[in-house]
Structures are given as structure tokens and as C-alpha cells.
CSV table of C-alpha atoms and ligand atoms in Angstrom, one decimal:
chain,number,residue,atom,x,y,z
A,1,MET,CA,0.0,0.0,0.1
A,2,ALA,CA,1.3,3.4,-0.9
A,3,THR,CA,2.0,5.8,2.0
A,4,GLY,CA,4.3,8.8,2.6
A,5,ARG,CA,7.0,6.5,3.8
A,6,MET,CA,8.7,5.9,0.5
A,7,TYR,CA,12.0,7.4,1.3
A,8,LYS,CA,12.2,5.3,4.4
A,9,GLU,CA,11.2,2.2,2.6
A,10,ARG,CA,14.1,3.0,0.2
A,11,VAL,CA,16.6,3.3,3.0
A,12,ASP,CA,15.4,0.0,4.5
A,13,ARG,CA,15.3,-1.7,1.1
A,14,VAL,CA,16.7,-5.2,1.1
A,15,THR,CA,18.4,-5.9,-2.2
A,16,ASP,CA,20.4,-9.0,-2.9
A,17,GLU,CA,22.3,-9.7,-6.0
A,18,LYS,CA,19.6,-11.9,-7.6
A,19,ASN,CA,16.5,-10.3,-6.4
A,20,GLU,CA,17.0,-6.5,-6.6
A,21,ILE,CA,13.9,-4.3,-5.8
A,22,TRP,CA,13.6,-1.2,-7.7
A,23,ASP,CA,11.6,1.8,-6.4
A,24,VAL,CA,9.9,2.4,-9.8
A,25,ILE,CA,10.1,0.5,-13.0
A,26,VAL,CA,8.8,2.5,-16.0
A,27,VAL,CA,7.6,0.4,-18.9
A,28,GLY,CA,8.2,2.4,-22.1
A,29,ALA,CA,10.7,5.2,-23.0
A,30,GLY,CA,8.5,7.5,-24.9
A,31,PRO,CA,8.1,11.2,-23.6
A,32,GLY,CA,5.8,10.1,-20.9
A,33,GLY,CA,8.0,7.4,-19.4
A,34,ALA,CA,11.3,9.3,-19.9
A,35,THR,CA,9.8,12.3,-18.1
A,36,CYS,CA,8.5,10.1,-15.1
A,37,ALA,CA,11.9,8.4,-14.9
A,38,TRP,CA,13.7,11.6,-15.0
A,39,LYS,CA,11.8,13.3,-12.1
A,40,CYS,CA,11.7,10.1,-9.9
A,41,ALA,CA,15.5,9.5,-10.5
A,42,ALA,CA,16.2,13.3,-9.7
A,43,ALA,CA,14.4,12.8,-6.4
A,44,GLY,CA,16.7,9.9,-5.4
A,45,LEU,CA,14.4,7.0,-6.4
A,46,LYS,CA,15.9,3.9,-7.9
A,47,VAL,CA,14.5,3.8,-11.4
A,48,LEU,CA,14.6,1.2,-14.2
A,49,ILE,CA,13.3,1.8,-17.7
A,50,LEU,CA,12.3,-1.1,-19.8
A,51,GLU,CA,11.9,-0.3,-23.5
A,52,ARG,CA,10.7,-2.8,-26.2
A,53,ALA,CA,12.7,-1.1,-29.0
A,54,ALA,CA,16.0,-2.9,-29.6
A,55,VAL,CA,17.8,0.3,-29.8
A,56,LEU,CA,17.1,4.0,-29.1
A,57,PRO,CA,16.6,6.4,-30.7
A,58,ARG,CA,13.5,4.7,-32.2
A,59,TYR,CA,11.0,6.0,-34.7
A,60,LYS,CA,7.5,6.8,-33.6
A,61,PRO,CA,4.9,8.0,-36.2
A,62,CYS,CA,4.0,11.5,-35.0
A,63,GLY,CA,3.5,15.0,-36.2
A,64,GLY,CA,5.8,16.1,-33.4
A,65,GLY,CA,3.9,19.4,-32.6
A,66,ILE,CA,4.1,20.5,-29.0
A,67,PRO,CA,2.9,23.9,-27.7
A,68,ALA,CA,5.7,25.9,-26.0
A,69,SER,CA,3.3,26.6,-23.2
A,70,LEU,CA,4.4,23.3,-21.9
A,71,MET,CA,7.3,24.9,-20.2
A,72,ARG,CA,4.8,26.8,-18.1
A,73,ASP,CA,3.2,23.6,-16.9
A,74,VAL,CA,6.4,21.4,-16.4
A,75,SER,CA,9.9,22.2,-15.5
A,76,GLY,CA,12.8,21.1,-17.6
A,77,PHE,CA,11.7,22.3,-21.0
A,78,GLU,CA,13.3,25.9,-20.9
A,79,ASN,CA,15.8,25.2,-23.7
A,80,PRO,CA,13.9,24.2,-26.8
A,81,GLU,CA,17.1,24.6,-29.0
A,82,GLU,CA,18.3,21.3,-27.3
A,83,PHE,CA,15.4,19.2,-28.5
A,84,ALA,CA,13.2,21.1,-31.1
A,85,ASP,CA,13.9,21.5,-34.9
A,86,LEU,CA,12.1,24.8,-35.1
A,87,THR,CA,8.9,26.6,-34.1
A,88,VAL,CA,5.9,27.6,-35.8
A,89,THR,CA,3.8,30.8,-34.9
A,90,ARG,CA,1.2,30.7,-37.5
A,91,LEU,CA,-1.6,28.3,-38.7
A,92,ARG,CA,-3.0,27.8,-42.1
A,93,HIS,CA,-6.4,26.1,-42.1
A,94,SER,CA,-8.2,24.9,-45.3
A,95,TRP,CA,-11.2,22.9,-46.5
A,96,LYS,CA,-10.4,20.0,-48.6
A,97,GLY,CA,-7.2,21.6,-49.6
A,98,LYS,CA,-9.0,24.8,-50.7
A,99,SER,CA,-10.4,28.0,-49.2
A,100,PRO,CA,-7.6,28.7,-46.9
A,101,ILE,CA,-7.1,31.2,-44.1
A,102,VAL,CA,-3.8,32.0,-42.3
A,103,ALA,CA,-3.6,33.4,-38.8
A,104,ASP,CA,-0.9,34.1,-36.3
A,105,MET,CA,-0.9,32.4,-33.0
A,106,THR,CA,-1.0,34.8,-30.1
A,107,THR,CA,-1.3,34.8,-26.4
A,108,SER,CA,-4.2,36.6,-24.7
A,109,THR,CA,-1.9,39.6,-24.4
A,110,GLY,CA,-1.2,39.5,-28.2
A,111,GLU,CA,2.3,38.2,-27.8
A,112,PRO,CA,3.4,35.6,-30.4
A,113,ALA,CA,2.7,32.1,-29.3
A,114,GLN,CA,4.8,29.1,-30.4
A,115,VAL,CA,4.4,25.5,-31.2
A,116,TRP,CA,7.7,23.6,-31.2
A,117,MET,CA,8.3,21.0,-34.0
A,118,VAL,CA,10.2,18.1,-32.8
A,119,GLN,CA,11.6,14.9,-34.5
A,120,ARG,CA,10.5,12.1,-32.2
A,121,PRO,CA,13.7,10.1,-32.4
A,122,ARG,CA,15.7,13.1,-31.4
A,123,PHE,CA,13.2,14.4,-28.7
A,124,ASP,CA,12.5,11.1,-27.1
A,125,ASN,CA,16.2,10.2,-26.9
A,126,TYR,CA,16.9,13.7,-25.4
A,127,LEU,CA,14.5,13.0,-22.7
A,128,VAL,CA,15.8,9.3,-22.1
A,129,GLN,CA,19.3,10.6,-21.8
A,130,ARG,CA,18.2,13.3,-19.3
A,131,ALA,CA,16.6,10.6,-17.1
A,132,GLN,CA,19.9,8.4,-17.4
A,133,SER,CA,22.0,11.5,-16.5
A,134,GLN,CA,19.9,11.5,-13.1
A,135,GLY,CA,20.8,7.9,-12.6
A,136,ALA,CA,17.9,6.0,-14.2
A,137,THR,CA,18.8,2.7,-15.6
A,138,LEU,CA,17.7,1.8,-19.2
A,139,LEU,CA,17.3,-1.7,-20.7
A,140,MET,CA,16.4,-1.8,-24.3
A,141,GLY,CA,15.0,-4.7,-26.3
A,142,VAL,CA,12.9,-5.8,-23.3
A,143,LYS,CA,9.2,-6.4,-24.4
A,144,VAL,CA,7.3,-6.8,-21.1
A,145,THR,CA,4.6,-9.4,-21.3
A,146,GLY,CA,3.6,-10.3,-17.8
A,147,ILE,CA,2.9,-8.3,-14.5
A,148,ALA,CA,2.0,-9.8,-11.2
A,149,VAL,CA,1.0,-7.6,-8.3
A,150,THR,CA,1.4,-8.8,-4.7
A,151,THR,CA,1.1,-6.9,-1.4
A,152,ASP,CA,4.6,-5.6,-1.3
A,153,ALA,CA,5.9,-5.5,-4.9
A,154,VAL,CA,5.1,-5.8,-8.6
A,155,THR,CA,6.9,-8.3,-10.7
A,156,LEU,CA,7.3,-7.8,-14.4
A,157,SER,CA,8.4,-10.5,-16.8
A,158,ALA,CA,9.8,-10.8,-20.3
A,159,GLU,CA,11.2,-13.8,-22.1
A,160,GLY,CA,12.1,-15.7,-18.9
A,161,GLN,CA,13.5,-12.7,-17.1
A,162,GLU,CA,11.9,-11.0,-14.2
A,163,TRP,CA,12.2,-7.6,-12.4
A,164,ARG,CA,10.6,-6.6,-9.0
A,165,SER,CA,9.6,-3.0,-8.1
A,166,ARG,CA,7.6,-1.3,-5.4
A,167,TYR,CA,5.8,0.6,-8.1
A,168,VAL,CA,5.2,0.3,-11.8
A,169,VAL,CA,4.4,3.0,-14.3
A,170,GLY,CA,2.8,1.9,-17.5
A,171,ALA,CA,4.1,4.2,-20.2
A,172,ASP,CA,3.8,1.7,-23.0
A,173,GLY,CA,1.7,3.7,-25.3
A,174,ALA,CA,-1.8,3.2,-27.1
A,175,LYS,CA,-1.8,-0.5,-27.1
A,176,GLY,CA,0.3,-1.0,-23.9
A,177,ILE,CA,-0.2,-4.3,-22.0
A,178,ILE,CA,0.3,-3.0,-18.5
A,179,GLY,CA,-3.1,-1.3,-18.2
A,180,PRO,CA,-5.2,-4.2,-19.3
A,181,ARG,CA,-3.0,-6.8,-17.4
A,182,ALA,CA,-3.4,-4.8,-14.2
A,183,GLY,CA,-7.2,-4.6,-14.8
A,184,LEU,CA,-7.1,-0.9,-15.9
A,185,ARG,CA,-8.7,0.6,-19.1
A,186,LEU,CA,-10.3,-2.5,-20.3
A,187,GLY,CA,-12.7,-0.7,-22.6
A,188,ARG,CA,-10.3,1.5,-24.4
A,189,ARG,CA,-11.1,2.8,-27.9
A,190,TYR,CA,-8.8,4.2,-30.7
A,191,GLY,CA,-8.7,6.4,-33.6
A,192,ILE,CA,-6.1,6.0,-36.3
A,193,ALA,CA,-3.5,8.3,-37.8
A,194,ARG,CA,-1.1,7.9,-40.8
A,195,GLU,CA,2.0,9.8,-41.4
A,196,ILE,CA,4.6,10.2,-44.1
A,197,GLU,CA,7.8,12.1,-44.1
A,198,ILE,CA,8.7,14.1,-47.3
A,199,PRO,CA,12.2,15.5,-47.7
A,200,THR,CA,12.1,19.3,-48.3
A,201,ALA,CA,14.6,22.1,-48.9
A,202,LYS,CA,15.5,23.6,-45.6
A,203,PRO,CA,14.4,27.2,-46.4
A,204,ASP,CA,10.8,26.1,-46.9
A,205,SER,CA,10.6,25.1,-43.3
A,206,VAL,CA,12.7,27.7,-41.4
A,207,SER,CA,10.9,30.6,-40.0
A,208,SER,CA,13.3,33.3,-40.8
A,209,GLU,CA,11.7,35.4,-43.5
A,210,GLY,CA,8.3,35.8,-45.1
A,211,GLU,CA,6.4,38.4,-43.4
A,212,LEU,CA,2.7,37.8,-44.1
A,213,SER,CA,-0.3,39.7,-43.2
A,214,GLU,CA,-2.8,37.7,-41.3
A,215,GLY,CA,-6.2,36.7,-43.0
A,216,GLU,CA,-7.4,35.1,-46.1
A,217,LEU,CA,-5.2,34.3,-49.0
A,218,SER,CA,-6.4,33.8,-52.6
A,219,GLU,CA,-5.5,30.6,-54.4
A,220,GLY,CA,-3.1,32.6,-56.6
A,221,GLU,CA,-1.2,34.0,-53.6
A,222,LEU,CA,-1.0,30.6,-52.1
A,223,SER,CA,0.7,28.9,-55.1
A,224,GLU,CA,3.3,31.7,-55.2
A,225,ARG,CA,3.9,31.4,-51.5
A,226,GLU,CA,3.4,27.7,-51.1
A,227,LEU,CA,4.8,26.4,-47.7
A,228,LEU,CA,4.6,29.6,-45.9
A,229,PRO,CA,7.6,29.8,-43.5
A,230,GLY,CA,7.0,29.1,-39.8
A,231,THR,CA,3.4,27.8,-40.5
A,232,ALA,CA,1.6,24.6,-39.6
A,233,TYR,CA,-1.0,23.5,-42.0
A,234,LEU,CA,-4.5,22.0,-41.0
A,235,ASP,CA,-7.0,20.7,-43.5
A,236,TYR,CA,-10.6,19.7,-42.7
A,237,GLY,CA,-13.4,18.0,-44.8
A,238,THR,CA,-11.5,15.0,-46.3
A,239,VAL,CA,-11.5,12.9,-43.2
A,240,PRO,CA,-14.7,12.4,-41.3
A,241,ASN,CA,-14.1,12.9,-37.6
A,242,GLY,CA,-10.6,14.1,-38.2
A,243,TYR,CA,-8.2,16.3,-40.2
A,244,ALA,CA,-5.0,16.3,-42.1
A,245,TRP,CA,-1.8,18.2,-41.4
A,246,ILE,CA,1.6,19.4,-42.7
A,247,PHE,CA,4.1,20.1,-39.9
A,248,PRO,CA,7.5,21.4,-41.1
A,249,LYS,CA,10.7,20.0,-39.7
A,250,ASP,CA,14.4,20.6,-40.4
A,251,GLY,CA,14.7,19.2,-43.9
A,252,PHE,CA,11.5,17.4,-44.3
A,253,LEU,CA,7.7,17.7,-43.9
A,254,SER,CA,5.6,15.5,-41.6
A,255,VAL,CA,2.3,15.0,-43.5
A,256,GLY,CA,-0.5,13.0,-41.9
A,257,ALA,CA,-4.1,12.6,-41.4
A,258,GLY,CA,-6.1,11.2,-38.4
A,259,MET,CA,-9.5,9.9,-37.8
A,260,LEU,CA,-10.0,10.3,-34.1
A,261,LEU,CA,-13.1,8.1,-33.8
A,262,PRO,CA,-13.7,5.4,-36.4
A,263,LYS,CA,-17.3,4.8,-36.6
A,264,GLN,CA,-17.0,0.9,-36.1
A,265,PRO,CA,-13.7,-0.3,-34.8
A,266,THR,CA,-13.6,-3.5,-36.9
A,267,ALA,CA,-10.7,-4.6,-39.0
A,268,GLU,CA,-12.5,-3.8,-42.2
A,269,ALA,CA,-13.5,-0.4,-41.0
A,270,GLU,CA,-9.8,0.1,-40.1
A,271,ARG,CA,-8.7,-0.8,-43.6
A,272,GLY,CA,-11.3,1.8,-45.0
A,273,VAL,CA,-10.1,4.4,-42.7
A,274,GLY,CA,-6.6,3.8,-43.9
A,275,LEU,CA,-7.5,4.5,-47.5
A,276,VAL,CA,-9.4,7.6,-46.5
A,277,LEU,CA,-6.4,8.7,-44.6
A,278,LYS,CA,-4.1,8.2,-47.4
A,279,ARG,CA,-6.3,10.1,-49.8
A,280,ALA,CA,-6.4,13.0,-47.3
A,281,ILE,CA,-2.5,13.1,-47.2
A,282,ASP,CA,-2.4,13.1,-51.0
A,283,ILE,CA,-5.0,15.9,-51.1
A,284,MET,CA,-3.1,17.9,-48.5
A,285,LEU,CA,0.1,17.6,-50.3
A,286,GLY,CA,-1.3,18.3,-53.8
A,287,SER,CA,-2.9,21.5,-52.4
A,288,VAL,CA,0.7,22.8,-51.8
A,289,GLY,CA,2.1,21.5,-55.1
A,290,ARG,CA,3.9,18.6,-53.5
A,291,THR,CA,4.2,14.8,-54.3
A,292,TYR,CA,6.3,11.9,-53.1
A,293,PRO,CA,8.0,9.2,-55.1
A,294,LEU,CA,6.2,6.1,-55.7
A,295,GLY,CA,7.5,2.4,-55.9
A,296,GLU,CA,10.7,1.4,-54.4
A,297,ASP,CA,11.6,5.0,-53.5
A,298,ALA,CA,8.3,5.8,-51.8
A,299,PRO,CA,8.7,6.9,-48.2
A,300,ARG,CA,7.1,4.7,-45.7
A,301,LEU,CA,3.4,5.5,-44.9
A,302,TRP,CA,3.1,4.8,-41.2
A,303,ALA,CA,-0.1,3.9,-39.3
A,304,HIS,CA,-0.6,4.1,-35.5
A,305,PRO,CA,-3.5,4.1,-33.2
A,306,ILE,CA,-4.5,7.1,-31.2
A,307,PRO,CA,-6.2,6.4,-28.0
A,308,PHE,CA,-9.6,8.0,-27.5
A,309,TRP,CA,-10.4,9.9,-24.3
A,310,THR,CA,-13.3,8.0,-22.6
A,311,GLY,CA,-13.6,10.2,-19.7
A,312,ALA,CA,-12.8,9.6,-15.9
A,313,GLU,CA,-11.7,6.1,-15.3
A,314,PRO,CA,-9.1,4.6,-12.8
A,315,LEU,CA,-5.6,5.1,-13.9
A,316,ALA,CA,-4.0,3.4,-10.9
A,317,THR,CA,-4.7,0.1,-9.2
A,318,ALA,CA,-6.6,0.4,-5.9
A,319,ASP,CA,-3.2,-0.2,-4.0
A,320,GLY,CA,-1.6,2.5,-6.0
A,321,ARG,CA,1.2,0.2,-7.2
A,322,VAL,CA,0.6,0.3,-10.9
A,323,LEU,CA,-0.1,3.7,-12.6
A,324,LEU,CA,-0.6,4.6,-16.2
A,325,ILE,CA,0.4,7.7,-18.0
A,326,GLY,CA,0.3,9.2,-21.5
A,327,ASP,CA,-1.2,7.2,-24.3
A,328,ALA,CA,-1.3,4.1,-22.0
A,329,ALA,CA,-3.7,6.2,-19.9
A,330,GLY,CA,-5.7,7.4,-22.9
A,331,VAL,CA,-4.8,11.0,-21.8
A,332,VAL,CA,-4.9,12.4,-25.4
A,333,GLN,CA,-6.7,15.6,-26.3
A,334,PRO,CA,-9.8,14.3,-28.3
A,335,LEU,CA,-10.3,16.9,-30.8
A,336,PHE,CA,-6.8,17.2,-32.5
A,337,GLY,CA,-5.3,13.8,-31.1
A,338,GLU,CA,-2.5,15.9,-29.4
A,339,GLY,CA,-0.7,13.6,-26.8
A,340,ILE,CA,2.9,14.6,-26.3
A,341,GLN,CA,2.4,17.3,-23.8
A,342,TYR,CA,-0.2,15.1,-21.9
A,343,ALA,CA,2.3,12.2,-21.8
A,344,ILE,CA,4.8,14.5,-20.3
A,345,ARG,CA,2.5,16.2,-17.9
A,346,THR,CA,0.9,12.8,-16.7
A,347,GLY,CA,4.5,11.5,-16.4
A,348,ASP,CA,5.3,14.5,-14.2
A,349,LEU,CA,2.2,14.0,-12.1
A,350,ALA,CA,2.8,10.3,-11.6
A,351,ALA,CA,6.4,11.2,-10.5
A,352,THR,CA,5.0,13.8,-8.0
A,353,HIS,CA,2.8,11.1,-6.6
A,354,LEU,CA,5.4,8.4,-6.5
A,355,ILE,CA,8.0,10.7,-4.7
A,356,ALA,CA,5.3,11.8,-2.1
A,357,GLY,CA,4.0,8.2,-1.6
A,358,THR,CA,0.5,9.3,-2.6
A,359,THR,CA,-0.1,7.2,-5.8
A,360,GLN,CA,-3.6,6.3,-4.7
A,361,GLN,CA,-4.5,10.0,-5.4
A,362,TYR,CA,-3.0,10.0,-8.9
A,363,THR,CA,-6.3,9.3,-10.8
A,364,ASP,CA,-8.0,12.2,-9.0
A,365,SER,CA,-5.1,14.5,-9.9
A,366,VAL,CA,-5.4,13.6,-13.6
A,367,ARG,CA,-9.0,14.1,-13.5
A,368,ASP,CA,-8.7,17.5,-11.8
A,369,GLN,CA,-6.1,18.7,-14.4
A,370,PHE,CA,-7.5,17.4,-17.6
A,371,ALA,CA,-11.2,16.1,-17.5
A,372,ALA,CA,-13.0,19.3,-17.8
A,373,GLU,CA,-10.9,20.5,-20.8
A,374,PHE,CA,-11.0,17.2,-22.6
A,375,ASP,CA,-14.8,16.8,-22.1
A,376,ALA,CA,-15.2,20.2,-23.5
A,377,ALA,CA,-13.0,19.3,-26.5
A,378,LEU,CA,-15.1,16.2,-27.1
A,379,ARG,CA,-18.4,18.3,-27.1
A,380,VAL,CA,-16.7,20.8,-29.5
A,381,GLY,CA,-15.7,17.9,-31.7
A,382,LYS,CA,-19.2,16.5,-31.9
A,383,VAL,CA,-20.6,19.9,-32.9
A,384,PHE,CA,-17.8,20.3,-35.5
A,385,HIS,CA,-18.1,16.8,-37.0
A,386,ARG,CA,-21.9,16.9,-37.2
A,387,ALA,CA,-21.8,19.9,-39.7
A,388,PRO,CA,-18.1,20.0,-40.6
A,389,TYR,CA,-18.5,22.5,-43.7
A,390,LEU,CA,-20.7,24.9,-41.8
A,391,SER,CA,-18.4,24.8,-38.8
A,392,TYR,CA,-15.4,25.5,-41.1
A,393,ARG,CA,-17.1,28.5,-42.8
A,394,LEU,CA,-18.7,30.0,-39.5
A,395,GLY,CA,-16.0,28.9,-36.9
A,396,VAL,CA,-12.7,28.4,-38.4
A,397,LYS,CA,-12.8,30.7,-41.4
A,398,ASN,CA,-13.7,33.7,-39.3
A,399,PRO,CA,-11.0,36.0,-37.9
A,400,ALA,CA,-12.1,35.6,-34.3
A,401,GLY,CA,-12.6,31.9,-34.5
A,402,THR,CA,-9.3,31.4,-36.2
A,403,ARG,CA,-7.5,33.4,-33.6
A,404,LEU,CA,-9.1,31.3,-30.9
A,405,VAL,CA,-8.3,28.1,-32.6
A,406,GLY,CA,-4.6,29.3,-32.7
A,407,ARG,CA,-4.6,30.2,-29.1
A,408,ILE,CA,-5.9,26.8,-28.3
A,409,MET,CA,-3.3,25.0,-30.4
A,410,ALA,CA,-0.6,27.1,-28.7
A,411,GLY,CA,-1.9,26.1,-25.2
A,412,GLU,CA,-3.0,29.6,-24.6
A,413,ALA,CA,-6.8,29.2,-24.6
A,414,SER,CA,-9.2,26.5,-23.4
A,415,PHE,CA,-11.8,24.3,-25.3
A,416,ALA,CA,-14.3,25.6,-22.8
A,417,ALA,CA,-13.7,29.2,-24.3
A,418,LEU,CA,-14.2,27.7,-27.8
A,419,GLU,CA,-17.4,25.9,-26.6
A,420,ASN,CA,-18.7,29.2,-25.3
A,421,ARG,CA,-18.0,30.9,-28.6
A,422,ILE,CA,-19.8,28.3,-30.5
A,423,TYR,CA,-22.9,28.8,-28.5
A,424,GLU,CA,-22.5,32.6,-28.8
A,425,ARG,CA,-22.3,32.1,-32.7
A,426,LEU,CA,-25.2,29.9,-32.7
A,427,ARG,CA,-27.3,32.6,-30.8
A,428,ASN,CA,-25.9,35.3,-33.0
A,429,PRO,CA,-24.6,34.0,-36.4
A,430,LEU,CA,-23.7,37.5,-37.8
A,431,GLN,CA,-21.2,38.1,-34.9
A,432,ARG,CA,-17.5,38.4,-36.2
B,501,LIG,C1,0.5,9.9,-36.7
B,501,LIG,C2,0.4,10.5,-35.4
B,501,LIG,C3,0.7,11.9,-35.3
B,501,LIG,C4,0.7,12.5,-34.0
B,501,LIG,N1,1.1,13.8,-34.0
B,501,LIG,C5,1.1,14.4,-32.8
B,501,LIG,C6,1.5,15.8,-32.6
B,501,LIG,O1,1.8,16.5,-33.6
B,501,LIG,N2,1.5,16.3,-31.4
B,501,LIG,C7,1.2,15.6,-30.3
B,501,LIG,O2,1.2,16.1,-29.1
B,501,LIG,N3,0.7,14.3,-30.3
B,501,LIG,C8,0.8,13.7,-31.6
B,501,LIG,N4,0.4,12.4,-31.6
B,501,LIG,C9,0.2,11.6,-30.4
B,501,LIG,C10,1.6,11.2,-29.8
B,501,LIG,O3,2.5,10.6,-30.7
B,501,LIG,C11,1.3,10.4,-28.6
B,501,LIG,O4,0.4,10.9,-27.7
B,501,LIG,C12,2.7,10.3,-27.7
B,501,LIG,O5,3.6,9.6,-28.4
B,501,LIG,C13,2.4,9.6,-26.3
B,501,LIG,O6,3.6,9.4,-25.6
B,501,LIG,P1,3.7,8.2,-24.6
B,501,LIG,O7,5.1,8.5,-23.9
B,501,LIG,O8,2.6,8.0,-23.8
B,501,LIG,O9,3.8,6.9,-25.6
B,501,LIG,P2,4.7,6.4,-26.8
B,501,LIG,O10,5.5,7.6,-27.4
B,501,LIG,O11,4.0,5.6,-27.7
B,501,LIG,O12,5.9,5.6,-26.2
B,501,LIG,C14,5.6,4.2,-25.6
B,501,LIG,C15,6.9,3.5,-25.5
B,501,LIG,O13,6.5,2.2,-24.9
B,501,LIG,C16,7.3,1.2,-25.6
B,501,LIG,N5,6.6,0.0,-25.2
B,501,LIG,C17,5.2,-0.4,-25.7
B,501,LIG,N6,5.0,-1.7,-25.3
B,501,LIG,C18,6.1,-2.1,-24.6
B,501,LIG,C19,6.3,-3.3,-23.8
B,501,LIG,N7,5.4,-4.3,-23.7
B,501,LIG,N8,7.5,-3.4,-23.1
B,501,LIG,C20,8.4,-2.3,-23.2
B,501,LIG,N9,8.2,-1.2,-23.9
B,501,LIG,C21,7.1,-1.0,-24.6
B,501,LIG,C22,7.2,1.6,-27.1
B,501,LIG,O14,8.4,1.0,-27.8
B,501,LIG,C23,7.5,3.1,-26.9
B,501,LIG,O15,8.9,3.5,-27.0
B,501,LIG,C24,0.4,11.8,-32.8
B,501,LIG,C25,0.1,10.4,-33.0
B,501,LIG,C26,0.1,9.7,-34.3
B,501,LIG,C27,-0.2,8.3,-34.4
């Protein structure tokens, strides 16, 4: 049972050569797991990270967009030049590749707001090395398959090997096994996203020049200025219950599309969704005059599940010995499928509870921090996807609406504010 005596337990820990007991084992070395391991290790806990990938850095299909407001919420992200390729400060929205609108992202005081663009292999590896530098131990090529919880410890197993720990953090991603095997998140649901990386000349993606005035651009202006510098692209209408994106990186573009809630989560429906997403990617790229090679030279088109936020549910076992974070916990913002900052924030939160020995309160902390916002995002999504074209015309392609969406993407405004605006607009459709 978790109590505030964790440090004392550590001092009293009996470890023999064969049966070492860790304070915390983190399963999965993504941004959630690495952040949790870093904070626990920095507080003096004995931390082991078990990672399935044979070697790190490993690739993870992802757009890699993280609001810079993260550094306000969690410590340790003050130097983005150490882990991010570049920042974007502007969003370009479009409907089926057409009818675009461009808007700067700003804070509530009108300052520029930023979204970092990270390459996941580089970013995740940075976070893991940071955890190691605080004393966390990393074992790669370990795919955990079993978990057994007893009164005083948790035993993890993989291919005939076992590790014992006082606490286990399931940071093993969307299809992680720790949750279900510990009796958590048994009814989880998924969306799907596909992503492809297209090499591009660096000047396209670097936000140095290219002063633009905010607002609507004609098709002609767009083709001249295709790939606006310092800009992330979002397209609606091609993917039901989802959207497509182009996020610039240093030397390539991450182009993808995600359907956050497939209507019927069957294998056949997923195949159909995969085709819809590929088409959306092609339309998105075509709208900015880009293609990618086919045949042998074709870049890999990845597919990966995105957990769907299903509301408040236990994210720790009753005894507080097993906790879930990030995608494994389903803490993914349900309108855009944004999960990196939430993996980091739940990793940080789990570490706070592990250090204090209050893991039984972890679920309540997650609920307090994220439930109201995610529930509002879900309701906004339902309105948007019920009448997507109307929502685009009246909501997104409207200077005030675009500004608000930009502030949300940059972590500077809430979905509750967007929800209020939608209801105001419904009451008064002529309002700008
Ligand atoms: C195509 C796509 C685009 C996305 N774009 C964005 C974006 O732009 N911005 C954003 O914020 N979010 C985005 N997301 C979501 C984001 O990628 C996830 O929310 C984020 O990776 C979650 O981090 P995590 O640490 O919880 O899990 P992960 O990053 O998935 O890490 C889990 C780790 O656990 C390891 N693991 C799994 N099982 C085991 C096991 N049994 N034993 C040991 N190790 C195991 C895996 O190898 C992996 O390293 C996107 C997702 C997709 C699919």
C-alpha cells in the first residue's frame, strides 16, 4: 500500500544480487515514461526503464507538434534549441485543400505564441538521456509481457526474465499491455492516424523570413507562397471525424491525417479508414504542389492508433502500485489527438505522487487537471463533425474563430472558451 513512507522504505530496502527491488520501473521510453523516470531519479528513487525497442533512438509515427506553453506547466523544457527543430507561430487552415485562411498564433496579451516542431527520435532520446543522467537505468530490447501484483511489490516479466519493483508505471503507449493486465482501461477505444515524411529544402521550413499579413489568401497568392515559413497546415473535410496536417521539420515535412473516432472499430472499417487517410494526405500535399516518389523510393506511410479519451476512469490500481500515463492512460486531447504534452504532464504528475508516496490519489489529480478540458473538446468535436463545412465556414474561417483555435493549439486558451464561442455564434450568427 502506498504511503508517505517511500523514502524510508528505500533506506530499508533489502536488495540481494539476484532479487533486486527497484523503487519504480517505468515500462516504455516515450516522452511520458522518460519524463517520469527523470523526475523520480532526480528525487533519489532507484528507477529502471524497460523499453521494447531494440535500440534508441527509435522512430514513432507522430507530427511532433508541442505547444511551447508546456514549459509553463512542467519544469525542464526551458531550452527548446536542445530538442526542437524549429517553432511555428502561424496556422493555415483549409477545407479539402482549398478556401484557406492564415492566422498568427498569439497569447491573450497579443504576444506571439509558439508550437515547437520536434523529431520524435531526437526528442525522445533527449528525454531518455536526461533520465539516465539523473541515474535512471535503461534496458532496451525488453518487451514486457507479464505483470503480477502482490502486497509488497510488482513483478514484471519478459522472455524468462523478471524484475521486481515497489511501483510500476505503464508508459507503454496506445496499445500498452500494463493497463489491461493490471485490470485498468479494459474498454479502451482508438482512432487511427497515418503519417509520411517528405524531404524538403530547408528554407521552406525555417521561420526566418516571409512576413505575411494575417487573413485570407487567394489561391493565386498561395501557389506563389506555397509552404509559408513558420506555418503549420491543417485541413478539414476530407477525413470524417478528423483532419490532415503538414508540420515542417528541419529538412522534411511531416504530412499526416487522423480519424480520431472510427465509427466501427472493426478490421474492415480500419482498412477503409486507412485508405481515407492516405487520400487525405495526397490531397493535402497536392494542395501545396507537392508529391512523393512511388514504388521502391516511396517513403514509408506509417499507421498508428490514437487512444480515444473516454472520460474519468481509474488510472491506478486500488493499492496504488501500478499507474498509467500518457497514451497508455488514454490522456490524449480528443479533438486534435494531441498527446505529447499530456504524456509529459501525466509522467510529471505520476512522479510527483510516487515521490510523495500518494499514488492512490493519482487518478484524481489527472481528473482535476484534464477532465473538464477534454470533455469540452469532445463536445466541440461532436458539434464540428456533425456539420463540418458549416463549422469551417462559420467557426474556423472567421478571424475571431481562427485566432481562438490558434490560441488553443498554442496552449493559450481552453476548449471551454471555444465551446462558449460556438454557442454565442449559434445565438448570433452574424457576430464576427
Ligand atoms: C500519426 C500521429 C501523429 C501525431 N502527432 C502528434 C502531434 O503532432 N503532437 C502531439 O502532441 N501528439 C501527436 N500524436 C500523439 C503522440 O504521438 C502520442 O500521444 C505520444 O507519443 C504519447 O507518448 P507516450 O510516452 O505515452 O507513448 P509512446 O510515445 O507511444 O511511447 C511508448 C513506448 O513504450 C514502448 N513499449 C510499448 N510496449 C512495450 C512493452 N510491452 N514493453 C516495453 N516497452 C514497450 C514503445 O516501444 C514506446 O517506446 C500523434 C500520434 C500519431 C499516431
